[in-house]
Amino acid sequence: AAACRPAREVGGDYYDLFEVEPGRVAFALGDVSGKGVGPSVVTAGVHALVRSLLPRNAEDLPALMAEINEHLLRSTSPAMFVTLFIGLLDAASGRLRYVNAGHVPPALLSVGCDAPLALDRGGPVAGILPGVRYEEGEARLDPGGLLVLVSDGVTEAADANGEMFEEWRIHQVLREARSLPADGVLSRVLESVDRFAAGREQSDDISLVVIRRAC
């Protein structure tokens, strides 16, 4: 299940899920700095890059992220950057390989475990530094397990006092909603963010991707 709720008419968040080959599912969530038309154009470019480059770089995700980084350096202004998480899941075994370029670490919650695993291996945000070497992370999504990706529009949603929603509240919602299907978990997170903000105007794009491996 996935959703994107832009803060303005044109958003700078990006998510995607697609099958690279039968049984191997790729997914991504990114956030381009800034707001307006410029970031939205870069978002579309990142979407196209991941779709075109991932099939031939599926065995080397760090190389894929490095190529995206160099492309952004050549094609965008120095003030613009992208936080980006790219994952590749083997649906049969649950093996998950990923690279995280400065994005909010996704939370992986296994059955019988109350402490989500933060998927934070990778490197810095893309589009700022040349020659960056990224690191691949690996985890396992067991049957019944949950994987939740969010943009910082979720973690930085603020209440009337300026307090932020933060990751620990997401983890709390996941523990409470762990028995629900993916779309139910997504709805619970959004409802919790809205209840926390209590009508305060949304200041940033809010995006989520929720993946549950069937039992």
GROMACS .gro file of C-alpha atoms in nm:
model
  215
    1ALA     CA    1   0.000   0.000   0.000
    2ALA     CA    2   0.127   0.349  -0.078
    3ALA     CA    3   0.012   0.710  -0.064
    4CYS     CA    4   0.145   1.058  -0.131
    5ARG     CA    5  -0.025   1.371   0.001
    6PRO     CA    6   0.144   1.683  -0.139
    7ALA     CA    7   0.162   1.995   0.077
    8ARG     CA    8   0.104   2.207  -0.236
    9GLU     CA    9  -0.042   2.147  -0.581
   10VAL     CA   10   0.297   2.020  -0.701
   11GLY     CA   11   0.491   1.781  -0.476
   12GLY     CA   12   0.857   1.687  -0.442
   13ASP     CA   13   0.814   1.339  -0.292
   14TYR     CA   14   0.844   1.026  -0.504
   15TYR     CA   15   0.758   0.661  -0.449
   16ASP     CA   16   0.746   0.356  -0.672
   17LEU     CA   17   0.691  -0.021  -0.651
   18PHE     CA   18   0.745  -0.254  -0.943
   19GLU     CA   19   0.851  -0.608  -1.026
   20VAL     CA   20   1.202  -0.625  -1.171
   21GLU     CA   21   1.144  -0.989  -1.262
   22PRO     CA   22   0.899  -1.251  -1.138
   23GLY     CA   23   0.926  -1.272  -0.759
   24ARG     CA   24   1.165  -0.975  -0.717
   25VAL     CA   25   0.997  -0.653  -0.613
   26ALA     CA   26   1.172  -0.317  -0.624
   27PHE     CA   27   1.051  -0.022  -0.422
   28ALA     CA   28   1.172   0.330  -0.362
   29LEU     CA   29   1.082   0.644  -0.172
   30GLY     CA   30   1.256   0.977  -0.213
   31ASP     CA   31   1.226   1.343  -0.122
   32VAL     CA   32   1.368   1.627  -0.335
   33SER     CA   33   1.472   1.938  -0.145
   34GLY     CA   34   1.262   2.248  -0.194
   35LYS     CA   35   0.906   2.293  -0.312
   36GLY     CA   36   0.734   2.383  -0.635
   37VAL     CA   37   0.782   2.304  -1.001
   38GLY     CA   38   1.163   2.263  -0.992
   39PRO     CA   39   1.169   1.980  -0.738
   40SER     CA   40   0.874   1.811  -0.907
   41VAL     CA   41   1.070   1.798  -1.235
   42VAL     CA   42   1.366   1.642  -1.053
   43THR     CA   43   1.128   1.395  -0.889
   44ALA     CA   44   1.007   1.282  -1.231
   45GLY     CA   45   1.369   1.242  -1.342
   46VAL     CA   46   1.459   1.028  -1.040
   47HIS     CA   47   1.154   0.811  -1.107
   48ALA     CA   48   1.268   0.753  -1.466
   49LEU     CA   49   1.629   0.688  -1.358
   50VAL     CA   50   1.534   0.420  -1.105
   51ARG     CA   51   1.299   0.250  -1.351
   52SER     CA   52   1.559   0.245  -1.628
   53LEU     CA   53   1.877   0.172  -1.428
   54LEU     CA   54   1.763  -0.073  -1.162
   55PRO     CA   55   1.703  -0.378  -1.386
   56ARG     CA   56   2.067  -0.377  -1.499
   57ASN     CA   57   2.203  -0.280  -1.155
   58ALA     CA   58   1.988  -0.514  -0.946
   59GLU     CA   59   2.296  -0.697  -0.817
   60ASP     CA   60   2.481  -0.376  -0.726
   61LEU     CA   61   2.249  -0.128  -0.557
   62PRO     CA   62   2.537   0.092  -0.431
   63ALA     CA   63   2.651   0.138  -0.792
   64LEU     CA   64   2.296   0.232  -0.887
   65MET     CA   65   2.280   0.498  -0.617
   66ALA     CA   66   2.624   0.629  -0.713
   67GLU     CA   67   2.508   0.666  -1.073
   68ILE     CA   68   2.197   0.855  -0.960
   69ASN     CA   69   2.416   1.078  -0.743
   70GLU     CA   70   2.646   1.167  -1.034
   71HIS     CA   71   2.350   1.230  -1.264
   72LEU     CA   72   2.197   1.473  -1.014
   73LEU     CA   73   2.529   1.654  -0.976
   74ARG     CA   74   2.542   1.708  -1.353
   75SER     CA   75   2.179   1.800  -1.405
   76THR     CA   76   2.056   1.999  -1.102
   77SER     CA   77   2.155   2.314  -0.917
   78PRO     CA   78   2.409   2.287  -0.631
   79ALA     CA   79   2.136   2.379  -0.383
   80MET     CA   80   1.918   2.081  -0.474
   81PHE     CA   81   1.956   1.730  -0.334
   82VAL     CA   82   1.755   1.411  -0.289
   83THR     CA   83   1.710   1.175   0.002
   84LEU     CA   84   1.637   0.834  -0.147
   85PHE     CA   85   1.578   0.478  -0.030
   86ILE     CA   86   1.586   0.191  -0.280
   87GLY     CA   87   1.507  -0.167  -0.185
   88LEU     CA   88   1.485  -0.501  -0.363
   89LEU     CA   89   1.280  -0.781  -0.204
   90ASP     CA   90   1.284  -1.149  -0.293
   91ALA     CA   91   0.923  -1.243  -0.229
   92ALA     CA   92   0.993  -1.615  -0.182
   93SER     CA   93   1.275  -1.593   0.072
   94GLY     CA   94   1.208  -1.251   0.225
   95ARG     CA   95   1.565  -1.142   0.158
   96LEU     CA   96   1.578  -0.764   0.141
   97ARG     CA   97   1.872  -0.570  -0.002
   98TYR     CA   98   1.873  -0.194   0.009
   99VAL     CA   99   2.069   0.131  -0.003
  100ASN     CA  100   1.969   0.443   0.188
  101ALA     CA  101   2.093   0.783   0.069
  102GLY     CA  102   2.019   1.002   0.370
  103HIS     CA  103   1.650   0.915   0.386
  104VAL     CA  104   1.439   0.863   0.699
  105PRO     CA  105   1.529   0.502   0.789
  106PRO     CA  106   1.241   0.267   0.705
  107ALA     CA  107   1.114   0.053   0.992
  108LEU     CA  108   1.105  -0.327   0.963
  109LEU     CA  109   0.888  -0.492   1.227
  110SER     CA  110   0.914  -0.870   1.259
  111VAL     CA  111   0.648  -1.096   1.411
  112GLY     CA  112   0.697  -1.127   1.787
  113CYS     CA  113   0.934  -0.827   1.804
  114ASP     CA  114   0.836  -0.488   1.948
  115ALA     CA  115   1.151  -0.300   1.843
  116PRO     CA  116   1.153  -0.215   1.471
  117LEU     CA  117   1.480  -0.247   1.282
  118ALA     CA  118   1.592   0.083   1.123
  119LEU     CA  119   1.722   0.035   0.767
  120ASP     CA  120   1.992   0.303   0.765
  121ARG     CA  121   2.286   0.156   0.572
  122GLY     CA  122   2.391   0.351   0.264
  123GLY     CA  123   2.548   0.692   0.259
  124PRO     CA  124   2.481   1.066   0.227
  125VAL     CA  125   2.200   1.236   0.038
  126ALA     CA  126   2.232   1.224  -0.341
  127GLY     CA  127   2.323   1.526  -0.551
  128ILE     CA  128   2.571   1.712  -0.329
  129LEU     CA  129   2.908   1.535  -0.322
  130PRO     CA  130   3.092   1.381  -0.620
  131GLY     CA  131   3.244   1.034  -0.604
  132VAL     CA  132   3.032   0.910  -0.313
  133ARG     CA  133   3.062   0.539  -0.235
  134TYR     CA  134   2.743   0.387  -0.098
  135GLU     CA  135   2.705   0.076   0.116
  136GLU     CA  136   2.445  -0.196   0.075
  137GLY     CA  137   2.235  -0.312   0.369
  138GLU     CA  138   2.056  -0.642   0.406
  139ALA     CA  139   1.767  -0.761   0.619
  140ARG     CA  140   1.494  -1.023   0.610
  141LEU     CA  141   1.121  -0.964   0.590
  142ASP     CA  142   0.975  -1.272   0.753
  143PRO     CA  143   0.621  -1.398   0.685
  144GLY     CA  144   0.378  -1.163   0.856
  145GLY     CA  145   0.644  -0.893   0.890
  146LEU     CA  146   0.593  -0.526   0.811
  147LEU     CA  147   0.815  -0.277   0.632
  148VAL     CA  148   0.718   0.090   0.642
  149LEU     CA  149   0.883   0.374   0.450
  150VAL     CA  150   0.793   0.738   0.514
  151SER     CA  151   0.908   1.079   0.400
  152ASP     CA  152   1.009   1.343   0.653
  153GLY     CA  153   0.671   1.506   0.605
  154VAL     CA  154   0.552   1.233   0.843
  155THR     CA  155   0.830   1.249   1.103
  156GLU     CA  156   0.840   1.632   1.098
  157ALA     CA  157   0.465   1.691   1.111
  158ALA     CA  158   0.416   1.933   1.399
  159ASP     CA  159   0.145   2.006   1.652
  160ALA     CA  160   0.035   2.350   1.773
  161ASN     CA  161   0.336   2.369   2.008
  162GLY     CA  162   0.586   2.287   1.735
  163GLU     CA  163   0.657   1.936   1.866
  164MET     CA  164   0.731   1.689   1.585
  165PHE     CA  165   0.569   1.351   1.528
  166GLU     CA  166   0.910   1.176   1.506
  167GLU     CA  167   0.994   0.814   1.434
  168TRP     CA  168   0.910   0.672   1.776
  169ARG     CA  169   0.542   0.756   1.725
  170ILE     CA  170   0.546   0.573   1.391
  171HIS     CA  171   0.692   0.270   1.569
  172GLN     CA  172   0.418   0.291   1.832
  173VAL     CA  173   0.149   0.292   1.563
  174LEU     CA  174   0.311  -0.008   1.393
  175ARG     CA  175   0.309  -0.210   1.712
  176GLU     CA  176  -0.060  -0.129   1.765
  177ALA     CA  177  -0.160  -0.197   1.403
  178ARG     CA  178   0.069  -0.492   1.330
  179SER     CA  179  -0.219  -0.734   1.271
  180LEU     CA  180  -0.380  -0.518   1.000
  181PRO     CA  181  -0.324  -0.555   0.625
  182ALA     CA  182  -0.090  -0.310   0.454
  183ASP     CA  183  -0.361  -0.060   0.361
  184GLY     CA  184  -0.493  -0.068   0.718
  185VAL     CA  185  -0.149   0.008   0.859
  186LEU     CA  186  -0.108   0.296   0.613
  187SER     CA  187  -0.445   0.442   0.716
  188ARG     CA  188  -0.356   0.416   1.086
  189VAL     CA  189  -0.030   0.605   1.038
  190LEU     CA  190  -0.201   0.883   0.841
  191GLU     CA  191  -0.481   0.906   1.098
  192SER     CA  192  -0.227   0.931   1.380
  193VAL     CA  193  -0.035   1.209   1.201
  194ASP     CA  194  -0.356   1.404   1.136
  195ARG     CA  195  -0.473   1.361   1.495
  196PHE     CA  196  -0.133   1.476   1.621
  197ALA     CA  197  -0.127   1.785   1.395
  198ALA     CA  198  -0.486   1.865   1.500
  199GLY     CA  199  -0.573   2.068   1.192
  200ARG     CA  200  -0.244   2.253   1.160
  201GLU     CA  201  -0.157   2.325   0.795
  202GLN     CA  202   0.059   2.057   0.633
  203SER     CA  203   0.404   2.208   0.570
  204ASP     CA  204   0.566   1.927   0.371
  205ASP     CA  205   0.469   1.641   0.142
  206ILE     CA  206   0.361   1.325   0.326
  207SER     CA  207   0.444   0.992   0.162
  208LEU     CA  208   0.426   0.632   0.285
  209VAL     CA  209   0.490   0.286   0.149
  210VAL     CA  210   0.377  -0.015   0.354
  211ILE     CA  211   0.481  -0.370   0.262
  212ARG     CA  212   0.356  -0.679   0.443
  213ARG     CA  213   0.487  -1.024   0.352
  214ALA     CA  214   0.208  -1.277   0.345
  215CYS     CA  215   0.212  -1.555   0.605
   0.00000   0.00000   0.00000
